[in-house]
PDB file of N, CA and C in Angstrom:
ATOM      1  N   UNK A   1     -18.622 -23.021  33.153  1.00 71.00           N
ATOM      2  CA  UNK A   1     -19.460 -22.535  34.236  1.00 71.00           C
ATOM      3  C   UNK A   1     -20.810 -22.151  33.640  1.00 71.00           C
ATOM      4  N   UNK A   2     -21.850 -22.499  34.223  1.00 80.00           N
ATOM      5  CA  UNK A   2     -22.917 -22.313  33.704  1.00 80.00           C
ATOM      6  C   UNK A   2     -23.629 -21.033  34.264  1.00 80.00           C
ATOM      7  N   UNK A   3     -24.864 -20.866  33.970  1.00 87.00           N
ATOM      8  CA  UNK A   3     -25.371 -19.133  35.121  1.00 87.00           C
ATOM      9  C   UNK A   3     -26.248 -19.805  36.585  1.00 87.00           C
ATOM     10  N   UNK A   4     -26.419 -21.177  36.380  1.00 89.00           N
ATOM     11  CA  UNK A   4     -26.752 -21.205  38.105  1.00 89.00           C
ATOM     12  C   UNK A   4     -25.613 -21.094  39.245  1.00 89.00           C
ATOM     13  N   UNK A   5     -24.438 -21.986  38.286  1.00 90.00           N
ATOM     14  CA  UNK A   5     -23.390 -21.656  39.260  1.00 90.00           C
ATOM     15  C   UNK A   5     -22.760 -20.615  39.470  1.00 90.00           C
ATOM     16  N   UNK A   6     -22.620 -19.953  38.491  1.00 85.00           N
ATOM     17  CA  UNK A   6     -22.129 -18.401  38.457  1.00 85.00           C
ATOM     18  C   UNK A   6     -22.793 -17.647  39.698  1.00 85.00           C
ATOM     19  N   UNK A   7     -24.743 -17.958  39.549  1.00 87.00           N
ATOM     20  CA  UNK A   7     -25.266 -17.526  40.287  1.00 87.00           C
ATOM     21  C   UNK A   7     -25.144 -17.481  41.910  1.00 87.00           C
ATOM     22  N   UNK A   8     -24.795 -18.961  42.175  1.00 87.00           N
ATOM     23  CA  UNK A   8     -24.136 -19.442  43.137  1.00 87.00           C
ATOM     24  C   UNK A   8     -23.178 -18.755  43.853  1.00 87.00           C
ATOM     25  N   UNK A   9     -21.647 -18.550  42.903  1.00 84.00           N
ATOM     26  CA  UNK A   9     -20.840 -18.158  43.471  1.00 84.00           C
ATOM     27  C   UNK A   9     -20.820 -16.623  43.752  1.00 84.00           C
ATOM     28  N   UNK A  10     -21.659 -16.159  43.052  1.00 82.00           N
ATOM     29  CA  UNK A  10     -21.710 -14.337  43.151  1.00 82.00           C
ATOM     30  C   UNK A  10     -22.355 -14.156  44.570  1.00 82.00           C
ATOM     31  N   UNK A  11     -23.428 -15.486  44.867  1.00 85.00           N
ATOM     32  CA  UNK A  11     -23.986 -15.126  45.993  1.00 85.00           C
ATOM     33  C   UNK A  11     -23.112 -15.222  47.112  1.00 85.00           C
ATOM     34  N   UNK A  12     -21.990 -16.043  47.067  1.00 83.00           N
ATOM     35  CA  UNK A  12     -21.647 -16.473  48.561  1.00 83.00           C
ATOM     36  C   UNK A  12     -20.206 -15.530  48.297  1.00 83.00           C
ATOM     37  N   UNK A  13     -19.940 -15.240  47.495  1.00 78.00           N
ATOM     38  CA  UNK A  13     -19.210 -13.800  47.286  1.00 78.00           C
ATOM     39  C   UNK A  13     -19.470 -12.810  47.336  1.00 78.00           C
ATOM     40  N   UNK A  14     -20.457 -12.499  47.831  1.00 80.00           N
ATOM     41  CA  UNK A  14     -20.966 -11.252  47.862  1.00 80.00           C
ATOM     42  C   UNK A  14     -21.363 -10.815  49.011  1.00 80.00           C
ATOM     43  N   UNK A  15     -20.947 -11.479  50.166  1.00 84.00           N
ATOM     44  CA  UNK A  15     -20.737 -11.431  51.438  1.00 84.00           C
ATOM     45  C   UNK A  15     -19.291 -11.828  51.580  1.00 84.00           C
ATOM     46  N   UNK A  16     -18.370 -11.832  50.834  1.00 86.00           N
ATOM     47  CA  UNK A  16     -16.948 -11.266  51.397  1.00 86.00           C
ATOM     48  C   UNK A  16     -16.323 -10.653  49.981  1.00 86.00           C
ATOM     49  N   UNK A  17     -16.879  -9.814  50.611  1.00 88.00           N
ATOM     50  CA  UNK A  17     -16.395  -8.419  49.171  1.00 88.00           C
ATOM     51  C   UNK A  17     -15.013  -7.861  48.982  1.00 88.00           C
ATOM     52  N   UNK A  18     -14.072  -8.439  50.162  1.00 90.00           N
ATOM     53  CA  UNK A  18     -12.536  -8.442  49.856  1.00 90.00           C
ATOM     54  C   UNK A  18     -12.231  -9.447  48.794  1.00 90.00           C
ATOM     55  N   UNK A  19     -12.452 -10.848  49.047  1.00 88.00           N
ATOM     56  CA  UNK A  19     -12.398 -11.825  48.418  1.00 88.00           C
ATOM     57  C   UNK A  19     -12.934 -11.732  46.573  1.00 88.00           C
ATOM     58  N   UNK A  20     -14.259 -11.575  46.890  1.00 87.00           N
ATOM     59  CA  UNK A  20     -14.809 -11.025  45.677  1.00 87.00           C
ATOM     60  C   UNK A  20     -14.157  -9.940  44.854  1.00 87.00           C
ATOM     61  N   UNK A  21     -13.599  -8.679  45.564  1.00 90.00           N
ATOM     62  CA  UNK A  21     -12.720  -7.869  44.640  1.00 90.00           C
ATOM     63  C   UNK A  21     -11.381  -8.160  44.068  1.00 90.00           C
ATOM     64  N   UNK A  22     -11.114  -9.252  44.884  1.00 92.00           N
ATOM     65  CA  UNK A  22      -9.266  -9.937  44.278  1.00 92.00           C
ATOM     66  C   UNK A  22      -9.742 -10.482  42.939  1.00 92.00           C
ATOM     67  N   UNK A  23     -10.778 -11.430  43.562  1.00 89.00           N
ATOM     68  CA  UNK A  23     -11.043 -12.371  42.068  1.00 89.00           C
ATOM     69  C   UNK A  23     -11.577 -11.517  41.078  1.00 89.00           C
ATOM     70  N   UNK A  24     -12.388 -10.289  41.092  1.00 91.00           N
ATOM     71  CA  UNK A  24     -12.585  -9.779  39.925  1.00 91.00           C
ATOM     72  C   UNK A  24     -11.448  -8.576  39.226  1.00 91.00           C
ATOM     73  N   UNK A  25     -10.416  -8.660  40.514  1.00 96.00           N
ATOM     74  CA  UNK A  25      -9.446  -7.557  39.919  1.00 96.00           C
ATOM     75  C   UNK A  25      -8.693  -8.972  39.056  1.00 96.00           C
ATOM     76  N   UNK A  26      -7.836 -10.115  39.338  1.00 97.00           N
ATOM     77  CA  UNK A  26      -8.293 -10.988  38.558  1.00 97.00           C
ATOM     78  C   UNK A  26      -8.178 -11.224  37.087  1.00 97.00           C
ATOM     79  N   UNK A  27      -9.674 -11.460  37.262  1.00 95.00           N
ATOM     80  CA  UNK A  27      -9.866 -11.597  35.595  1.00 95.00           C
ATOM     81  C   UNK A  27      -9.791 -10.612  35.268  1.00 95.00           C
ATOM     82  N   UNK A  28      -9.760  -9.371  35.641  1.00 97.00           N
ATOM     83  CA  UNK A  28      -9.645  -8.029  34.698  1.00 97.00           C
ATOM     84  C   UNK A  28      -8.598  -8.431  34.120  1.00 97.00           C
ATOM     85  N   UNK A  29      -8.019  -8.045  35.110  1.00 98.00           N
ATOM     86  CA  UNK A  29      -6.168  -8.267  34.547  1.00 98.00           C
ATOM     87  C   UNK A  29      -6.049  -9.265  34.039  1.00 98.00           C
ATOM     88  N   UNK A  30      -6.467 -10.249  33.712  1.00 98.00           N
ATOM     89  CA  UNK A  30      -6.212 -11.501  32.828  1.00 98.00           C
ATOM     90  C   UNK A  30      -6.829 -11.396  31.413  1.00 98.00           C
ATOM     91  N   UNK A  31      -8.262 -10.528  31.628  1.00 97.00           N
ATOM     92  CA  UNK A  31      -8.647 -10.429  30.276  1.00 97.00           C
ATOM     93  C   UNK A  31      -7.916  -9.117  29.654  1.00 97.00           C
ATOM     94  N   UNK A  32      -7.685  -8.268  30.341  1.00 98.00           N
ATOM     95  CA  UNK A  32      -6.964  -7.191  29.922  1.00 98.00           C
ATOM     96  C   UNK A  32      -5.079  -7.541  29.425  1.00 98.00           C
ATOM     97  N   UNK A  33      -4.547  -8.406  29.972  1.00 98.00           N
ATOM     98  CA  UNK A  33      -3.443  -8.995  29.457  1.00 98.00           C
ATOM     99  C   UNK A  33      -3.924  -9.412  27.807  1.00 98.00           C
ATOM    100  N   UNK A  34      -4.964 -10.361  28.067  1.00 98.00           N
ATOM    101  CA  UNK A  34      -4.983 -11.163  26.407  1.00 98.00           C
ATOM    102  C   UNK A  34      -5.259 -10.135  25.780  1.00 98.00           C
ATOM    103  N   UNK A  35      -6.230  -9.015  25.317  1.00 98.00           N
ATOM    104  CA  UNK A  35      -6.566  -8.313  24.825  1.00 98.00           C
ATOM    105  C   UNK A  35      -5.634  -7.813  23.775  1.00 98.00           C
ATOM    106  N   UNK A  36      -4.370  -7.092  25.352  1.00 98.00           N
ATOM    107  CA  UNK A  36      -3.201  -6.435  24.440  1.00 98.00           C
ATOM    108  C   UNK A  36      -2.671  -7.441  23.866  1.00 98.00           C
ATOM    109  N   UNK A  37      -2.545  -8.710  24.080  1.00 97.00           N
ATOM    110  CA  UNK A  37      -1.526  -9.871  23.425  1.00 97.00           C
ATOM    111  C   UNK A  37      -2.330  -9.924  22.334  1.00 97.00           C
ATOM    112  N   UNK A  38      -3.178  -9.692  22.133  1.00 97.00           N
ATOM    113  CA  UNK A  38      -3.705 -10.322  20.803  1.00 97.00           C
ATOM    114  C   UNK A  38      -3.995  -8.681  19.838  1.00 97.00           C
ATOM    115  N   UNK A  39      -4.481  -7.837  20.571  1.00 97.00           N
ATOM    116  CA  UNK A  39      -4.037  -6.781  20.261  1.00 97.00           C
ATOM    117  C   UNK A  39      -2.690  -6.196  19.071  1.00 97.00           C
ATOM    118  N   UNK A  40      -1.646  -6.745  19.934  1.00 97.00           N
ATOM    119  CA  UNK A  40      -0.129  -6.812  19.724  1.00 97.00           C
ATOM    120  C   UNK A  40       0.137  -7.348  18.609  1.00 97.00           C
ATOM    121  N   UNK A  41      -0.599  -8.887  18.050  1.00 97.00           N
ATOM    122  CA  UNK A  41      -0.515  -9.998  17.315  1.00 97.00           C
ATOM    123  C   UNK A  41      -1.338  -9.110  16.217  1.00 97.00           C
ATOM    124  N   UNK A  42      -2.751  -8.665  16.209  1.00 96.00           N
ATOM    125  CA  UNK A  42      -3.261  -8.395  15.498  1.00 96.00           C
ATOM    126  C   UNK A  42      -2.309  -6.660  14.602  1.00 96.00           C
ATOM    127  N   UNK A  43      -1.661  -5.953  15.006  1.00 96.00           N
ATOM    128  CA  UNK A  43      -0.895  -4.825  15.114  1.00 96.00           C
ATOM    129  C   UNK A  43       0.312  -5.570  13.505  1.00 96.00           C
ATOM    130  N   UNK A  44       1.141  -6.548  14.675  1.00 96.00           N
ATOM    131  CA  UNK A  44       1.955  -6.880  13.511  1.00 96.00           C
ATOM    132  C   UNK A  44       1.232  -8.010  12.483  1.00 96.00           C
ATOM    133  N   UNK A  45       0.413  -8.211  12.352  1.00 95.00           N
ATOM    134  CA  UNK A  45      -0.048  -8.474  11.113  1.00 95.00           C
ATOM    135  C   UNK A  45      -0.346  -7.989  10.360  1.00 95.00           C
ATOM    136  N   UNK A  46      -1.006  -6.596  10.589  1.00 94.00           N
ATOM    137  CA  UNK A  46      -1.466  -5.670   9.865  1.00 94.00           C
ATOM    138  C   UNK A  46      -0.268  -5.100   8.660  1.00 94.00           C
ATOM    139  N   UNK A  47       0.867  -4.773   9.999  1.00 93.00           N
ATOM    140  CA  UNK A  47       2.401  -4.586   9.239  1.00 93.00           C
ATOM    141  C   UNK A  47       3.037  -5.075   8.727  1.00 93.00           C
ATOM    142  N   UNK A  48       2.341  -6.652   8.640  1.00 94.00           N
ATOM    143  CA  UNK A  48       3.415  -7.807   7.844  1.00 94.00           C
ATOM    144  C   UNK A  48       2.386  -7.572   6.632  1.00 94.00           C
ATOM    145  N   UNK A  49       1.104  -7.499   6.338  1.00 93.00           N
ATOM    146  CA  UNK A  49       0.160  -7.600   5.587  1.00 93.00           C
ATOM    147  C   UNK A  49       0.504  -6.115   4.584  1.00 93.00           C
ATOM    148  N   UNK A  50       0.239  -5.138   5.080  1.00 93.00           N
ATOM    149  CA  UNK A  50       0.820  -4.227   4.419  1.00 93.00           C
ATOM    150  C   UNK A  50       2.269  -3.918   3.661  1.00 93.00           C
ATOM    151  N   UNK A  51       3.273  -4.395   4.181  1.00 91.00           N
ATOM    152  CA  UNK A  51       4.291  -4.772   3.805  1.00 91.00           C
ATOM    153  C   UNK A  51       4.487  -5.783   2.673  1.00 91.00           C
ATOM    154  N   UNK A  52       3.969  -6.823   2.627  1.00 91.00           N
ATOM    155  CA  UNK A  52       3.172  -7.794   1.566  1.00 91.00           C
ATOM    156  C   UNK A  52       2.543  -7.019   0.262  1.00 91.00           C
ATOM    157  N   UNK A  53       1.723  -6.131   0.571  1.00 90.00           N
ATOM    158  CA  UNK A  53       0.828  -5.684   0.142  1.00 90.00           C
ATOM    159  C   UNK A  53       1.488  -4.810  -1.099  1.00 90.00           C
ATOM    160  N   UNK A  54       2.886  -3.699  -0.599  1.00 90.00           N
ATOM    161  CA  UNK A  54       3.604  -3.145  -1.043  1.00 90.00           C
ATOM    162  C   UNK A  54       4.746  -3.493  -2.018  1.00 90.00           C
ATOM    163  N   UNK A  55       4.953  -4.590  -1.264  1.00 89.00           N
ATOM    164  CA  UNK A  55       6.063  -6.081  -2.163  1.00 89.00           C
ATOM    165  C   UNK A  55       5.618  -6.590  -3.821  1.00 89.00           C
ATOM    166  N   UNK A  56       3.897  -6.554  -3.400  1.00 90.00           N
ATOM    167  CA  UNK A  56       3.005  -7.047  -4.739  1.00 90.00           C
ATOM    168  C   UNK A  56       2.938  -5.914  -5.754  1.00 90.00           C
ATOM    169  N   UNK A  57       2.636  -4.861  -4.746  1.00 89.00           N
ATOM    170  CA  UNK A  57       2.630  -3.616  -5.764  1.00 89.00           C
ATOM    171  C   UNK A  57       3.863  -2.903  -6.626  1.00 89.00           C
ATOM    172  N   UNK A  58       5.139  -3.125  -5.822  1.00 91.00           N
ATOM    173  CA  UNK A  58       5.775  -2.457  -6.465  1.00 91.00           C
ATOM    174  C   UNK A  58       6.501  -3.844  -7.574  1.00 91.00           C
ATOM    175  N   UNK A  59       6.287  -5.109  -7.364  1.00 89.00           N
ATOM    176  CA  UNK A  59       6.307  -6.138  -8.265  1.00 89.00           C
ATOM    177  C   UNK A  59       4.981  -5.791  -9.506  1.00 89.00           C
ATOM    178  N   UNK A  60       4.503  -5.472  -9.458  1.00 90.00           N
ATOM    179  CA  UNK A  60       3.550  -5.435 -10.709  1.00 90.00           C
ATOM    180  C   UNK A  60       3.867  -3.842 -11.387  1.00 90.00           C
ATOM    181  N   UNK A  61       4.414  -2.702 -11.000  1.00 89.00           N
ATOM    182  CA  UNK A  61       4.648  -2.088 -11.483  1.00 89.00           C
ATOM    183  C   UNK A  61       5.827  -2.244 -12.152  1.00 89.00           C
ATOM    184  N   UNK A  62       6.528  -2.944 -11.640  1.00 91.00           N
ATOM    185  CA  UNK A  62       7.825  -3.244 -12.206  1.00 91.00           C
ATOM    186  C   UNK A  62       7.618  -4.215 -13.861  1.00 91.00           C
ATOM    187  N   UNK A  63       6.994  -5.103 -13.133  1.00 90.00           N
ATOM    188  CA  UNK A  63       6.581  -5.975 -14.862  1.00 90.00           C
ATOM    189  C   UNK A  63       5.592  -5.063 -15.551  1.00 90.00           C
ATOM    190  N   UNK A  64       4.609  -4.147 -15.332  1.00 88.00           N
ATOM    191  CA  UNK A  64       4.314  -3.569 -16.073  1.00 88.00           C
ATOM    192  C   UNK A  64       5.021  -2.331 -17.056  1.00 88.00           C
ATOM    193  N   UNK A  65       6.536  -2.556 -16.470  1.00 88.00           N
ATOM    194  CA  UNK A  65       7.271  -1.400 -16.755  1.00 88.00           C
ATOM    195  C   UNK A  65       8.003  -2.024 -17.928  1.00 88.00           C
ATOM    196  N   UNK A  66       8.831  -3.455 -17.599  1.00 88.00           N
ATOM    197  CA  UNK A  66       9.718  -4.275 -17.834  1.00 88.00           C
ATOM    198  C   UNK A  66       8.675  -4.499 -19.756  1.00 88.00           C
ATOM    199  N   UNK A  67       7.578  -4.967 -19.579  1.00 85.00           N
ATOM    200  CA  UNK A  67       6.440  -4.999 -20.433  1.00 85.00           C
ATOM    201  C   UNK A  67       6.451  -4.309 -21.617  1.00 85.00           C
ATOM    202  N   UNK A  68       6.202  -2.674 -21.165  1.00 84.00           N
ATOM    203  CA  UNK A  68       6.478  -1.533 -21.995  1.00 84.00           C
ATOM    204  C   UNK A  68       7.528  -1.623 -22.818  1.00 84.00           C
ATOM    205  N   UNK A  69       8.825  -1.688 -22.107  1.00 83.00           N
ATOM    206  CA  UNK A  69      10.024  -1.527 -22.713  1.00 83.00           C
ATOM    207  C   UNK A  69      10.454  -2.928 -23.616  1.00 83.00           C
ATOM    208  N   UNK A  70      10.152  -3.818 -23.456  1.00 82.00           N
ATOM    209  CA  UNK A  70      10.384  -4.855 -24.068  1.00 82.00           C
ATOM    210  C   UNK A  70       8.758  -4.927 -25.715  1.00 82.00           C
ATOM    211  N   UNK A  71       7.837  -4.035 -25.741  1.00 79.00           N
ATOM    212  CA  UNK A  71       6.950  -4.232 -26.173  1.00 79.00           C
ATOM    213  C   UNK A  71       7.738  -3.084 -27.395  1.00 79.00           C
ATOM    214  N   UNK A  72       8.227  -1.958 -26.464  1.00 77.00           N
ATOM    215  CA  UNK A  72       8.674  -0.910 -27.357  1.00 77.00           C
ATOM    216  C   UNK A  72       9.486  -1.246 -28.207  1.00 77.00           C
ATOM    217  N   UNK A  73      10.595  -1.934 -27.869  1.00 75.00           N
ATOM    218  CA  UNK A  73      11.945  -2.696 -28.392  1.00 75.00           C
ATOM    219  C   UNK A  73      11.642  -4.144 -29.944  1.00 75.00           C
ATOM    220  N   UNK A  74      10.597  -4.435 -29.192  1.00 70.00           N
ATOM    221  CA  UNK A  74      10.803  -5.408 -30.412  1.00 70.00           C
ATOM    222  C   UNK A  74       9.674  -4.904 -31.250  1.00 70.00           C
ATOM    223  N   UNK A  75       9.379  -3.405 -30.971  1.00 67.00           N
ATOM    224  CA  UNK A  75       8.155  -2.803 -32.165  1.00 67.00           C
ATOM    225  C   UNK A  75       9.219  -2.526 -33.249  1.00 67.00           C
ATOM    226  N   UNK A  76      10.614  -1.775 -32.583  1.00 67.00           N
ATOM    227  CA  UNK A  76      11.846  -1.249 -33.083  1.00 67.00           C
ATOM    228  C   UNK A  76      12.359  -2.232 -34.095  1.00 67.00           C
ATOM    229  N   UNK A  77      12.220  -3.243 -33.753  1.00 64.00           N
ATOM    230  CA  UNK A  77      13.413  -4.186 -34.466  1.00 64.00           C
ATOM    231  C   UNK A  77      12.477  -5.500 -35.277  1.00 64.00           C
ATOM    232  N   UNK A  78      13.253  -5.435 -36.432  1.00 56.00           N
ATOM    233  CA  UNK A  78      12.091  -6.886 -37.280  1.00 56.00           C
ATOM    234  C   UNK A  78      13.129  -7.944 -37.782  1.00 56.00           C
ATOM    235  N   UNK A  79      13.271  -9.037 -37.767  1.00 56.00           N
ATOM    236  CA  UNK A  79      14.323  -9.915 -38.608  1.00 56.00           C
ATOM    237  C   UNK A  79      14.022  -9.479 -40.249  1.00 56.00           C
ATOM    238  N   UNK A  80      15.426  -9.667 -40.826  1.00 51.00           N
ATOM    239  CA  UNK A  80      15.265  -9.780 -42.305  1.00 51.00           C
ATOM    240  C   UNK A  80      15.404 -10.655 -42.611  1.00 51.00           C
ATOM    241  N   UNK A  81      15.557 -11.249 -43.943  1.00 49.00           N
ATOM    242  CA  UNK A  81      15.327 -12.165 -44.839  1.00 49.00           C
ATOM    243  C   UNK A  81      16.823 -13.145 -44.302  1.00 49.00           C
ATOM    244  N   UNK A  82      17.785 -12.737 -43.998  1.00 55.00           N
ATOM    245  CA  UNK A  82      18.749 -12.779 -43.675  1.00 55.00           C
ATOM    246  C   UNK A  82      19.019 -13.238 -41.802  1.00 55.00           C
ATOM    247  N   UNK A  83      18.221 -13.140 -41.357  1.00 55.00           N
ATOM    248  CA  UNK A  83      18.078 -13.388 -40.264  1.00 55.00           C
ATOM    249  C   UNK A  83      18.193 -12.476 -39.169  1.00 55.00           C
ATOM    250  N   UNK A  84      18.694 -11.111 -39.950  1.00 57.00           N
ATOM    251  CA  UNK A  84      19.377 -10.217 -38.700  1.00 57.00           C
ATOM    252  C   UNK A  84      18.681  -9.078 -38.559  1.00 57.00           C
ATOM    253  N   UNK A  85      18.653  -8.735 -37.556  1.00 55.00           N
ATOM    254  CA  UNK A  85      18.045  -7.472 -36.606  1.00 55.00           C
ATOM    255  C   UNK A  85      18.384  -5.896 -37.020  1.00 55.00           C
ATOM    256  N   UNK A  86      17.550  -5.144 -37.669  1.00 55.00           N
ATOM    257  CA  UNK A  86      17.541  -4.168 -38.093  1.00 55.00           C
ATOM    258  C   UNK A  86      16.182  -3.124 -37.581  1.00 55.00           C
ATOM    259  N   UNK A  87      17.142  -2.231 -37.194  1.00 55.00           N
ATOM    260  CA  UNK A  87      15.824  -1.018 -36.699  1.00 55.00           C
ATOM    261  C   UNK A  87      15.505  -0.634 -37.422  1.00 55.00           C
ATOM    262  N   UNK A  88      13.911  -0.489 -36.950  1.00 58.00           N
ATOM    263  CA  UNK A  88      13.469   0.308 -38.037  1.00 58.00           C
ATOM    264  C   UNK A  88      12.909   2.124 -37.432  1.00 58.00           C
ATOM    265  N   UNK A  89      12.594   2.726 -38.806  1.00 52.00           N
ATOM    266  CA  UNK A  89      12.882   4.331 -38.188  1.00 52.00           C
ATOM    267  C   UNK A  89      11.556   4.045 -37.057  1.00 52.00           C
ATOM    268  N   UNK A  90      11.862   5.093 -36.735  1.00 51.00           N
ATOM    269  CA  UNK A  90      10.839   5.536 -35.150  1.00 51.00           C
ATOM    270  C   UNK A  90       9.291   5.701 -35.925  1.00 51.00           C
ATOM    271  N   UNK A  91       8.233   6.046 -35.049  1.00 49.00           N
ATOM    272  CA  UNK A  91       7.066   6.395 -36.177  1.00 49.00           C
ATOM    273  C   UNK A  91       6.588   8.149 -34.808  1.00 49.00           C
TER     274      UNK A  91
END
């Protein structure tokens, strides 16, 4: 719809102002439906996104943990000449 016709129809609507108020109650309600629908859509994404978000985080704390302990462990232990695994004292 362009604005002459728009212009058009506001005019010859605007001499039956029953008519004219259905159609603009209407699109209210039609744009006010999508709003919340997308609204709604935009809501659980946020919660799938955050949720995601939390998944990553507590995955990287975890390998940063997994990291430590495996970094600590083989500070502990050295092969000998012999091939075998001996601790060594703490420092």
């Amino acid at each position: 719809m362009d604005s002459t016709l728009f212009a058009e129809s506001n005019a010859y609507y605007a001499f039956d102002i029953k008519t004219y108020d259905a159609i603009y109650a209407k699109v209210k309600d039609s744009l006010t439906a999508l709003r919340d629908k997308y609204k709604a859509i935009e809501t659980r994404e946020d919660k799938e996104k955050e949720k995601l978000d939390s998944l990553k985080l507590t995955k990287i704390v975890t390998e940063k943990k997994l990291n430590k302990e495996r970094e600590s462990t083989s500070k502990k232990l050295i092969p000998n000449l012999n091939g075998q695994l001996n601790p060594l004292k703490s420092k």
